[in-house]
Coordinates of C-alpha atoms in Angstrom, one line a residue:
M1 CA 195.5 -32.7 -88.0
L2 CA 193.2 -33.4 -90.9
D3 CA 189.5 -32.9 -91.0
T4 CA 187.7 -36.1 -90.2
P5 CA 185.0 -36.9 -92.8
K6 CA 181.6 -36.9 -91.0
N7 CA 180.6 -40.3 -92.6
R8 CA 183.6 -42.2 -91.2
P9 CA 182.6 -45.4 -89.3
A10 CA 183.3 -45.5 -85.5
L11 CA 186.8 -46.6 -84.6
P12 CA 187.2 -50.2 -83.2
P13 CA 186.8 -49.9 -79.4
E14 CA 190.5 -50.7 -78.7
I15 CA 191.6 -47.8 -80.9
A16 CA 188.8 -45.4 -79.7
R17 CA 189.9 -45.7 -76.1
R18 CA 193.4 -44.4 -76.9
R19 CA 194.5 -40.9 -76.1
T20 CA 198.0 -40.0 -77.4
F21 CA 199.2 -36.6 -76.3
A22 CA 202.3 -34.5 -75.5
I23 CA 203.0 -32.2 -72.5
I24 CA 204.5 -28.9 -73.5
S25 CA 205.7 -26.0 -71.4
H26 CA 208.5 -23.6 -70.5
P27 CA 211.2 -25.1 -68.3
D28 CA 210.3 -25.2 -64.6
A29 CA 206.5 -24.9 -65.1
G30 CA 206.1 -28.3 -63.5
K31 CA 205.7 -30.5 -66.5
T32 CA 207.8 -33.4 -65.2
T33 CA 206.0 -33.3 -61.9
L34 CA 202.7 -33.4 -63.7
T35 CA 203.9 -36.5 -65.7
E36 CA 204.7 -38.2 -62.4
K37 CA 201.2 -37.6 -61.0
F38 CA 199.6 -38.9 -64.2
L39 CA 201.5 -42.1 -63.7
L40 CA 200.6 -42.1 -60.0
F41 CA 196.8 -41.7 -60.7
G42 CA 197.0 -44.2 -63.6
G43 CA 198.4 -46.7 -61.1
A44 CA 201.6 -47.1 -63.0
I45 CA 203.8 -46.1 -60.1
Q46 CA 203.2 -46.3 -56.3
M47 CA 205.1 -43.2 -55.2
A48 CA 205.7 -40.0 -57.0
G49 CA 209.3 -39.0 -56.7
Q50 CA 210.5 -35.4 -56.5
V51 CA 212.6 -34.2 -59.5
R52 CA 215.6 -33.7 -57.4
A53 CA 214.8 -36.0 -54.5
K54 CA 217.5 -38.0 -52.7
G55 CA 218.2 -41.6 -53.7
E56 CA 217.8 -43.5 -57.0
A57 CA 214.4 -44.9 -55.9
R58 CA 212.9 -41.4 -56.1
R59 CA 214.3 -40.2 -59.4
T60 CA 211.7 -38.6 -61.7
R61 CA 210.5 -41.5 -63.8
S62 CA 210.6 -39.9 -67.2
D63 CA 214.1 -38.5 -67.0
F64 CA 216.8 -41.2 -67.5
M65 CA 219.9 -39.4 -68.7
A66 CA 222.6 -38.6 -66.1
M67 CA 222.6 -35.0 -67.1
E68 CA 218.8 -34.7 -66.8
K69 CA 219.0 -36.0 -63.3
D70 CA 221.9 -33.7 -62.3
R71 CA 220.3 -30.6 -63.7
G72 CA 216.6 -31.5 -63.0
I73 CA 215.6 -30.7 -66.6
S74 CA 214.3 -33.0 -69.4
V75 CA 216.5 -33.0 -72.5
S76 CA 215.0 -35.9 -74.5
A77 CA 211.4 -36.7 -75.1
S78 CA 210.3 -39.9 -73.4
A79 CA 207.1 -41.9 -74.0
M80 CA 205.0 -43.7 -71.5
S81 CA 201.8 -45.7 -71.6
F82 CA 199.4 -46.4 -68.8
D83 CA 195.7 -47.0 -68.2
F84 CA 193.2 -44.6 -66.7
T85 CA 189.8 -45.8 -65.6
N86 CA 186.8 -43.6 -64.8
K87 CA 183.0 -43.9 -64.7
T88 CA 182.8 -43.8 -68.5
G89 CA 185.3 -46.5 -69.2
E90 CA 189.0 -47.6 -69.4
F91 CA 191.3 -45.4 -71.4
R92 CA 194.9 -46.1 -72.6
F93 CA 196.9 -42.9 -72.3
N94 CA 200.1 -42.6 -74.4
L95 CA 201.9 -39.7 -72.9
V96 CA 205.0 -38.1 -74.5
D97 CA 207.0 -35.9 -72.2
T98 CA 208.9 -33.3 -74.2
P99 CA 212.0 -31.2 -73.3
G100 CA 211.0 -27.8 -72.2
H101 CA 214.4 -26.3 -72.7
S102 CA 214.6 -24.3 -75.9
D103 CA 218.0 -25.8 -76.8
F104 CA 216.1 -29.1 -77.4
S105 CA 213.2 -27.7 -79.3
E106 CA 213.8 -29.8 -82.4
D107 CA 213.2 -33.0 -80.5
T108 CA 209.9 -31.5 -79.3
Y109 CA 208.8 -30.3 -82.8
R110 CA 209.2 -33.8 -84.1
T111 CA 207.5 -35.3 -81.1
L112 CA 204.4 -33.1 -81.8
T113 CA 204.1 -34.9 -85.2
A114 CA 203.4 -38.1 -83.4
V115 CA 200.5 -37.0 -81.0
D116 CA 196.9 -36.1 -81.4
A117 CA 196.7 -33.4 -78.7
A118 CA 198.9 -31.4 -76.4
V119 CA 198.6 -30.5 -72.7
M120 CA 200.1 -27.0 -72.2
V121 CA 201.4 -26.4 -68.6
I122 CA 201.8 -22.8 -67.5
D123 CA 203.1 -21.4 -64.2
G124 CA 200.4 -19.4 -62.3
A125 CA 202.9 -16.7 -61.4
K126 CA 204.7 -16.4 -64.7
G127 CA 201.9 -17.0 -67.2
V128 CA 202.8 -17.6 -70.9
E129 CA 206.5 -17.7 -71.3
S130 CA 208.7 -17.6 -74.4
Q131 CA 209.2 -21.3 -74.9
T132 CA 205.5 -22.0 -74.3
Q133 CA 204.7 -19.6 -77.1
K134 CA 207.1 -21.2 -79.6
L135 CA 205.8 -24.7 -78.8
F136 CA 202.2 -23.4 -79.1
E137 CA 203.0 -22.1 -82.6
V138 CA 204.0 -25.7 -83.7
C139 CA 200.7 -27.0 -82.3
R140 CA 198.9 -24.3 -84.1
M141 CA 200.6 -25.2 -87.4
R142 CA 199.3 -28.8 -86.9
D143 CA 195.8 -27.6 -85.6
L144 CA 196.4 -29.8 -82.5
P145 CA 193.7 -29.6 -79.8
I146 CA 195.2 -28.1 -76.6
L147 CA 194.2 -28.6 -73.0
T148 CA 195.7 -26.1 -70.5
F149 CA 196.8 -26.8 -66.9
C150 CA 197.7 -23.7 -64.8
N151 CA 200.1 -25.0 -62.2
K152 CA 201.5 -23.8 -58.9
M153 CA 198.3 -22.2 -57.7
D154 CA 199.3 -22.9 -54.1
R155 CA 202.1 -20.4 -54.5
E156 CA 201.7 -16.7 -55.0
S157 CA 200.1 -16.4 -58.5
R158 CA 198.4 -13.9 -60.7
D159 CA 194.8 -13.0 -60.9
T160 CA 192.8 -15.7 -62.7
F161 CA 191.3 -13.3 -65.3
E162 CA 194.8 -11.9 -65.9
I163 CA 196.1 -15.4 -66.7
I164 CA 193.2 -16.1 -69.0
D165 CA 193.6 -12.8 -70.8
E166 CA 197.3 -13.3 -71.4
I167 CA 196.7 -16.7 -72.9
Q168 CA 194.0 -15.3 -75.2
E169 CA 196.1 -12.3 -76.3
N170 CA 199.5 -14.0 -76.6
L171 CA 198.4 -17.2 -78.2
A172 CA 195.3 -16.0 -80.0
I173 CA 193.1 -18.8 -78.8
D174 CA 189.8 -18.7 -76.9
V175 CA 189.9 -20.0 -73.3
T176 CA 187.1 -21.6 -71.4
P177 CA 187.5 -22.3 -67.7
A178 CA 186.9 -26.0 -66.8
S179 CA 187.6 -25.2 -63.1
W180 CA 188.0 -22.0 -61.1
P181 CA 190.6 -21.5 -58.3
I182 CA 189.4 -20.5 -54.8
G183 CA 192.1 -18.2 -53.3
V184 CA 195.8 -18.2 -54.3
G185 CA 199.1 -18.9 -52.5
R186 CA 198.6 -19.6 -48.8
D187 CA 194.9 -19.0 -49.1
F188 CA 194.4 -21.5 -51.9
I189 CA 192.0 -24.1 -50.7
G190 CA 190.9 -25.8 -53.9
C191 CA 188.8 -25.3 -57.1
Y192 CA 185.3 -25.2 -58.2
D193 CA 184.8 -27.8 -60.9
I194 CA 182.7 -25.9 -63.5
L195 CA 182.1 -28.8 -65.8
R196 CA 180.6 -31.0 -63.0
D197 CA 179.4 -28.5 -60.4
R198 CA 181.6 -29.9 -57.7
L199 CA 183.9 -28.5 -55.0
E200 CA 187.4 -29.9 -55.0
I201 CA 189.4 -29.4 -51.7
M202 CA 193.2 -29.7 -51.7
D203 CA 194.9 -31.8 -49.0
R204 CA 198.1 -30.0 -48.0
A205 CA 199.2 -32.7 -45.7
D206 CA 199.5 -35.6 -48.2
R207 CA 201.0 -34.7 -51.5
N208 CA 200.1 -38.0 -53.1
K209 CA 196.5 -38.0 -52.1
V210 CA 193.7 -37.4 -54.7
S211 CA 191.8 -34.3 -53.6
E212 CA 188.5 -34.6 -51.8
S213 CA 185.5 -34.1 -54.1
I214 CA 182.3 -32.6 -52.6
E215 CA 179.1 -33.0 -54.6
I216 CA 177.1 -29.8 -54.5
N217 CA 174.1 -28.5 -56.3
G218 CA 175.4 -25.3 -58.0
L219 CA 176.8 -22.2 -56.4
D220 CA 173.8 -21.5 -54.2
D221 CA 174.2 -24.8 -52.3
P222 CA 174.4 -24.1 -48.5
K223 CA 176.9 -26.9 -48.3
L224 CA 179.5 -24.6 -49.9
A225 CA 179.7 -22.4 -46.7
E226 CA 180.8 -25.4 -44.7
H227 CA 184.0 -25.7 -46.7
V228 CA 184.7 -22.2 -48.1
P229 CA 185.3 -19.1 -45.8
A230 CA 182.6 -16.4 -46.4
A231 CA 184.8 -13.8 -48.0
Q232 CA 186.3 -16.4 -50.5
L233 CA 182.8 -17.7 -51.2
E234 CA 181.5 -14.3 -52.1
Q235 CA 184.5 -13.7 -54.4
L236 CA 184.1 -17.1 -56.0
R237 CA 180.4 -16.4 -56.8
E238 CA 181.3 -12.9 -58.3
E239 CA 184.2 -14.2 -60.4
L240 CA 182.2 -17.1 -61.7
E241 CA 179.3 -14.9 -62.7
M242 CA 181.8 -12.6 -64.6
A243 CA 183.5 -15.7 -66.2
R244 CA 180.2 -17.0 -67.5
E245 CA 179.3 -13.6 -69.0
L246 CA 182.8 -12.9 -70.5
L247 CA 184.2 -16.3 -71.5
P248 CA 182.9 -18.8 -74.0
P249 CA 181.4 -22.1 -72.7
M250 CA 183.0 -25.4 -73.4
D251 CA 182.6 -26.4 -77.0
A252 CA 184.1 -29.8 -77.9
A253 CA 184.1 -29.1 -81.7
A254 CA 186.0 -25.8 -81.3
M255 CA 188.5 -27.5 -79.0
A256 CA 189.0 -30.3 -81.6
E257 CA 189.9 -27.9 -84.3
G258 CA 192.4 -26.0 -82.0
S259 CA 190.5 -22.7 -81.7
L260 CA 189.5 -23.1 -78.0
T261 CA 191.4 -24.5 -75.0
P262 CA 189.8 -25.5 -71.7
I263 CA 191.9 -24.5 -68.6
W264 CA 192.2 -26.4 -65.3
F265 CA 193.8 -24.8 -62.3
G266 CA 195.8 -26.8 -59.7
S267 CA 199.0 -27.8 -58.0
A268 CA 200.8 -30.8 -59.6
I269 CA 203.2 -31.2 -56.6
N270 CA 200.2 -31.5 -54.3
S271 CA 198.4 -33.8 -56.7
F272 CA 195.6 -31.2 -57.0
G273 CA 193.6 -30.7 -60.2
V274 CA 195.5 -33.5 -61.9
K275 CA 192.6 -36.0 -61.7
E276 CA 190.2 -33.4 -63.2
L277 CA 192.7 -32.8 -66.0
M278 CA 192.9 -36.5 -66.8
E279 CA 189.1 -36.7 -66.8
G280 CA 189.2 -33.9 -69.3
I281 CA 191.7 -35.7 -71.6
A282 CA 189.6 -38.8 -71.5
K283 CA 186.4 -36.9 -72.3
F284 CA 187.6 -34.2 -74.7
G285 CA 191.0 -35.5 -76.0
P286 CA 190.8 -36.8 -79.6
E287 CA 190.9 -40.5 -80.6
P288 CA 193.7 -41.5 -82.9
Q289 CA 193.5 -39.3 -86.0
I290 CA 194.1 -39.6 -89.7
Q291 CA 197.8 -39.4 -90.6
S292 CA 199.0 -37.3 -93.5
A293 CA 201.2 -39.4 -95.9
Q294 CA 202.1 -39.8 -99.6
P295 CA 200.5 -41.0 -101.9
R296 CA 197.4 -41.2 -99.6
E297 CA 196.3 -40.5 -96.0
I298 CA 196.4 -43.3 -93.5
L299 CA 193.2 -44.0 -91.5
P300 CA 193.5 -45.4 -88.0
E301 CA 190.8 -48.0 -88.5
E302 CA 192.6 -49.6 -91.5
T303 CA 193.3 -53.3 -90.8
K304 CA 196.8 -53.2 -92.1
V305 CA 199.5 -52.0 -89.8
S306 CA 201.5 -48.9 -90.5
G307 CA 203.7 -46.6 -88.3
F308 CA 206.5 -44.1 -88.5
V309 CA 209.6 -43.3 -86.6
F310 CA 209.6 -39.9 -84.9
K311 CA 212.5 -40.3 -82.5
V312 CA 215.6 -42.5 -82.1
Q313 CA 217.2 -42.8 -78.8
A314 CA 220.7 -44.4 -78.6
N315 CA 222.2 -46.1 -75.5
M316 CA 219.0 -46.0 -73.3
D317 CA 220.7 -48.9 -71.5
P318 CA 224.4 -48.1 -71.4
K319 CA 225.2 -51.7 -70.7
H320 CA 223.9 -52.7 -74.1
R321 CA 224.7 -50.5 -77.1
D322 CA 221.0 -50.4 -77.9
R323 CA 219.2 -48.0 -80.2
V324 CA 215.5 -47.7 -79.8
A325 CA 213.3 -46.2 -82.6
F326 CA 210.1 -44.7 -81.2
V327 CA 207.3 -45.7 -83.6
R328 CA 203.8 -44.1 -83.6
L329 CA 201.4 -46.7 -85.0
A330 CA 199.1 -44.9 -87.5
S331 CA 196.8 -47.8 -88.3
G332 CA 195.9 -51.4 -87.6
H333 CA 196.5 -54.0 -84.9
F334 CA 200.2 -54.9 -84.4
H335 CA 201.4 -58.3 -83.0
R336 CA 204.9 -59.1 -81.8
G337 CA 206.8 -61.0 -84.5
M338 CA 205.1 -59.3 -87.4
K339 CA 207.1 -58.7 -90.6
L340 CA 206.8 -55.1 -91.7
T341 CA 208.3 -53.5 -94.8
H342 CA 210.8 -50.8 -94.2
V343 CA 209.6 -48.4 -97.0
R344 CA 212.9 -46.5 -97.5
T345 CA 215.0 -49.7 -98.1
K346 CA 212.1 -51.8 -99.4
K347 CA 213.3 -54.6 -97.1
P348 CA 211.2 -56.7 -94.7
M349 CA 211.9 -56.4 -91.0
A350 CA 210.7 -58.9 -88.4
I351 CA 209.7 -57.0 -85.3
S352 CA 210.5 -59.6 -82.7
N353 CA 211.3 -57.5 -79.6
P354 CA 209.1 -54.4 -79.6
V355 CA 208.8 -52.7 -76.3
L356 CA 206.2 -50.6 -74.5
F357 CA 207.3 -48.0 -72.1
L358 CA 205.4 -48.2 -68.8
A359 CA 206.6 -45.5 -66.4
S360 CA 210.4 -46.2 -66.0
D361 CA 210.0 -49.9 -67.0
R362 CA 210.0 -51.4 -70.5
E363 CA 208.2 -54.6 -71.3
L364 CA 207.8 -56.6 -74.4
A365 CA 204.8 -55.5 -76.4
E366 CA 202.8 -58.5 -77.4
E367 CA 200.4 -56.3 -79.2
A368 CA 199.7 -52.6 -79.9
W369 CA 197.0 -50.6 -81.7
A370 CA 196.8 -47.4 -83.8
G371 CA 197.7 -44.5 -81.5
D372 CA 200.2 -46.5 -79.4
I373 CA 203.9 -45.7 -79.3
I374 CA 206.2 -48.7 -79.3
G375 CA 210.0 -48.9 -79.2
I376 CA 211.8 -51.0 -81.8
P377 CA 215.4 -51.9 -80.8
N378 CA 217.6 -51.9 -83.9
H379 CA 221.2 -51.4 -85.0
G380 CA 220.9 -48.3 -87.1
Q381 CA 218.4 -49.5 -89.8
L382 CA 215.7 -47.2 -88.6
R383 CA 216.0 -43.4 -88.9
I384 CA 213.7 -40.5 -88.0
G385 CA 211.1 -40.2 -90.7
D386 CA 211.1 -43.8 -91.7
T387 CA 207.7 -45.5 -92.4
L388 CA 206.9 -49.2 -91.7
T389 CA 203.9 -50.8 -93.4
E390 CA 202.5 -54.3 -94.3
G391 CA 203.9 -54.0 -97.8
E392 CA 202.3 -50.8 -99.2
A393 CA 204.8 -48.1 -100.4
I394 CA 203.4 -45.3 -98.3
R395 CA 205.4 -42.6 -96.6
V396 CA 204.3 -40.5 -93.7
T397 CA 205.0 -36.8 -94.3
G398 CA 205.6 -33.7 -92.2
I399 CA 208.5 -34.7 -89.9
P400 CA 210.9 -31.7 -90.1
S401 CA 214.6 -31.3 -89.7
F402 CA 215.8 -27.8 -89.0
A403 CA 219.0 -26.0 -89.9
P404 CA 221.3 -25.6 -86.9
E405 CA 221.8 -22.2 -85.4
L406 CA 225.3 -22.9 -83.9
L407 CA 228.2 -24.7 -85.6
Q408 CA 231.4 -26.0 -84.1
G409 CA 234.3 -28.2 -85.1
V410 CA 234.9 -31.3 -83.0
R411 CA 238.1 -33.3 -82.2
A412 CA 238.8 -36.4 -80.2
G413 CA 241.1 -36.0 -77.2
D414 CA 243.1 -38.9 -78.6
P415 CA 243.8 -38.4 -82.4
L416 CA 244.1 -42.2 -82.8
K417 CA 240.4 -42.5 -82.0
S418 CA 239.0 -40.4 -84.8
K419 CA 237.2 -43.5 -86.3
H420 CA 235.4 -44.0 -82.9
L421 CA 234.5 -40.3 -83.0
E422 CA 233.0 -40.7 -86.5
K423 CA 230.9 -43.6 -85.3
A424 CA 229.6 -41.7 -82.3
L425 CA 228.8 -38.6 -84.3
M426 CA 226.9 -40.6 -86.9
Q427 CA 224.9 -42.3 -84.2
F428 CA 223.9 -38.9 -82.7
A429 CA 223.1 -37.5 -86.1
E430 CA 220.7 -40.4 -86.8
E431 CA 219.1 -39.9 -83.4
G432 CA 218.5 -36.3 -84.4
A433 CA 220.5 -35.0 -81.4
A434 CA 222.8 -33.0 -83.7
K435 CA 223.5 -32.3 -87.3
V436 CA 226.9 -33.7 -88.5
F437 CA 228.5 -32.2 -91.6
K438 CA 231.5 -33.6 -93.5
P439 CA 233.2 -30.7 -95.3
S440 CA 234.3 -31.6 -98.8
I441 CA 237.7 -29.9 -98.2
G442 CA 239.9 -31.0 -95.2
S443 CA 239.3 -33.7 -92.6
G444 CA 237.2 -33.6 -89.5
F445 CA 233.5 -32.8 -88.9
V446 CA 231.4 -29.7 -88.2
V447 CA 228.6 -30.3 -85.7
G448 CA 225.5 -28.2 -85.7
V449 CA 222.9 -27.7 -82.9
V450 CA 220.0 -25.5 -82.0
G451 CA 221.3 -24.3 -78.6
Q452 CA 224.6 -24.2 -76.7
L453 CA 223.5 -26.6 -74.0
Q454 CA 223.4 -29.3 -76.7
F455 CA 227.2 -29.2 -77.2
E456 CA 227.6 -29.9 -73.4
V457 CA 225.1 -32.8 -73.6
L458 CA 226.9 -34.2 -76.7
A459 CA 230.3 -34.0 -75.1
S460 CA 229.1 -35.6 -71.9
R461 CA 227.2 -38.4 -73.8
I462 CA 230.2 -39.2 -76.1
E463 CA 232.4 -39.5 -73.1
L464 CA 229.9 -41.6 -71.1
E465 CA 228.7 -43.8 -73.8
Y466 CA 231.9 -44.2 -75.9
G467 CA 234.6 -43.5 -73.3
L468 CA 235.9 -40.8 -75.7
P469 CA 236.7 -37.3 -74.4
V470 CA 236.1 -34.7 -77.1
R471 CA 236.5 -31.0 -77.4
F472 CA 234.4 -28.6 -79.5
E473 CA 236.1 -25.6 -81.1
Q474 CA 235.1 -22.5 -82.9
S475 CA 234.2 -23.0 -86.6
Q476 CA 234.6 -20.4 -89.3
F477 CA 231.0 -21.2 -90.3
T478 CA 227.9 -19.8 -88.6
S479 CA 225.0 -21.6 -90.3
A480 CA 224.0 -24.3 -92.7
R481 CA 221.5 -24.6 -95.6
W482 CA 220.4 -27.6 -97.6
V483 CA 221.0 -27.2 -101.4
N484 CA 218.1 -27.9 -103.7
G485 CA 217.8 -27.8 -107.5
E486 CA 218.3 -29.8 -110.7
K487 CA 221.3 -32.1 -110.5
Q488 CA 223.2 -30.2 -113.2
A489 CA 222.8 -26.9 -111.4
I490 CA 223.8 -28.4 -108.1
D491 CA 227.0 -30.0 -109.6
K492 CA 228.0 -26.7 -111.1
F493 CA 227.3 -24.9 -107.8
T494 CA 229.3 -27.3 -105.7
E495 CA 232.2 -27.3 -108.0
S496 CA 232.5 -23.5 -107.8
N497 CA 231.9 -23.3 -104.0
K498 CA 233.9 -26.3 -102.7
Q499 CA 235.2 -24.4 -99.6
H500 CA 231.6 -24.0 -98.4
I501 CA 230.2 -27.4 -99.3
A502 CA 229.6 -30.4 -97.0
Q503 CA 227.4 -33.4 -96.8
D504 CA 225.0 -34.3 -93.9
H505 CA 224.8 -37.8 -92.5
D506 CA 222.1 -38.7 -95.1
G507 CA 224.5 -37.7 -97.9
D508 CA 222.5 -34.6 -98.8
I509 CA 224.5 -31.5 -99.9
V510 CA 224.8 -28.6 -97.5
Y511 CA 226.1 -25.1 -98.0
L512 CA 228.0 -23.8 -94.9
T513 CA 227.8 -20.1 -94.5
R514 CA 229.8 -17.5 -92.6
L515 CA 227.6 -14.4 -93.1
Q516 CA 224.1 -13.6 -94.4
W517 CA 226.0 -12.1 -97.4
D518 CA 227.0 -15.7 -98.5
I519 CA 223.3 -16.6 -98.7
D520 CA 222.4 -13.4 -100.5
R521 CA 225.2 -14.0 -103.0
V522 CA 223.9 -17.5 -103.8
D523 CA 220.4 -16.1 -104.3
R524 CA 221.8 -13.5 -106.7
D525 CA 224.3 -15.5 -108.7
Y526 CA 222.6 -18.9 -108.8
P527 CA 218.9 -18.5 -109.6
D528 CA 218.6 -22.3 -110.2
I529 CA 219.6 -23.1 -106.7
R530 CA 217.4 -23.0 -103.6
L531 CA 218.9 -22.9 -100.1
T532 CA 216.5 -24.1 -97.4
A533 CA 216.6 -24.0 -93.6
T534 CA 214.5 -27.2 -93.2
K535 CA 214.3 -30.5 -94.9
E536 CA 211.7 -33.2 -94.4
M537 CA 213.1 -36.3 -92.8
M538 CA 212.1 -39.0 -95.2
V539 CA 213.7 -40.6 -98.2

């Protein structure tokens, strides 16, 4: 995120009320449940469904792929918009739920380029886990403000100070408590809201009920004793005194620059602590921010519309071969039917059927503002990294593509259907679900992914969406690198290394390697050639 000049004018009210954020966590920390409760409290859904509850009616709203429903994990980032109203005003939350599973981390990395803040969910018993750490590093690279939610406090969890210490040590970020838990596991009765000096009591009987909030006047209020057993009350007072001595106070400026995170404690499944977290996002979450681009930055208050594609999802509706490009609006006030210039092809596009994602429903977006995420159905014109503007040749930067860590060959079960297979693979490559390489020698394709589970997801989606059984088989190659350098040097290099050369779906030249020795040899023998493990997804 870029530094905001102090003399910038206030944003138009419609833009200023938007909060666009992602939820990041390790698998199973309760991220999808938290998403559900956000929608419930925002009034977007009437009943929160369990992730693996019976019956279609109670499927988790943000997971739509068959495999996600079967396994109870999220494998593709989904976006949802809903309103949240509190005493200070009405906010529009644009929430992006990201895959927690490390095999889908690339989708998550790209998603984080489209948001202004992140909510980090950690499990009270497990603390900071490996995937949380990786995702946090990406947020750190972008200086994203982070709000933390420590979930599952109604189960046996660790000491509060221990959890805070672990976040501070592992993630090198200051932590300030926004609330403080009273008891853990079976003895967990609620939290003390530090920011507003209130007592929040959890209702174990009704999981969809907003917790009862009891107004009190500080920790010495005699009313506290009516709701909190004496031993727990004494412990709460001691712990809070220590916390105030040892931990920094809330500082909105430090949070905005990504060096301090406020932490809320709660239980998403019991709807507890979620409302307080939402209040925190409304109050401390950043407004739409400046977007880095070439040849100049894009300011959200600019009147001309611009936006960029950070995700493409194919076949969201299997009945229609649709492809939806998720576009984060970077500036302006968008109206349905507008003609925008597709900067990569320089062609105008009439955006006649843009969609807004409201919980599990889609509806036509008559208008949208900077900070919003809209879906644009298209037939392959839009790719990840594309920028749309009202005519100016400006390109949003910083959307990465990573070299795959696993490579396999792929064959159609029916050899006569190899053309269908090529079409399916290209579709998934453009969606960013896999890298597809066409070797310069021989027929067939090499598919590259970040994690083994992606091969299973691909095979299942190709069969479901194209009716085409496929099998993946061992490849002689183990990794891929993009080839950079002067055209003459690249031509000479590809001519001498034909057995290693392939093209990706954009037509860029790729060097397929078997061992680290291959990479070392290129570094030694071809000083004019650079092999890179990432490329920026823009043309």
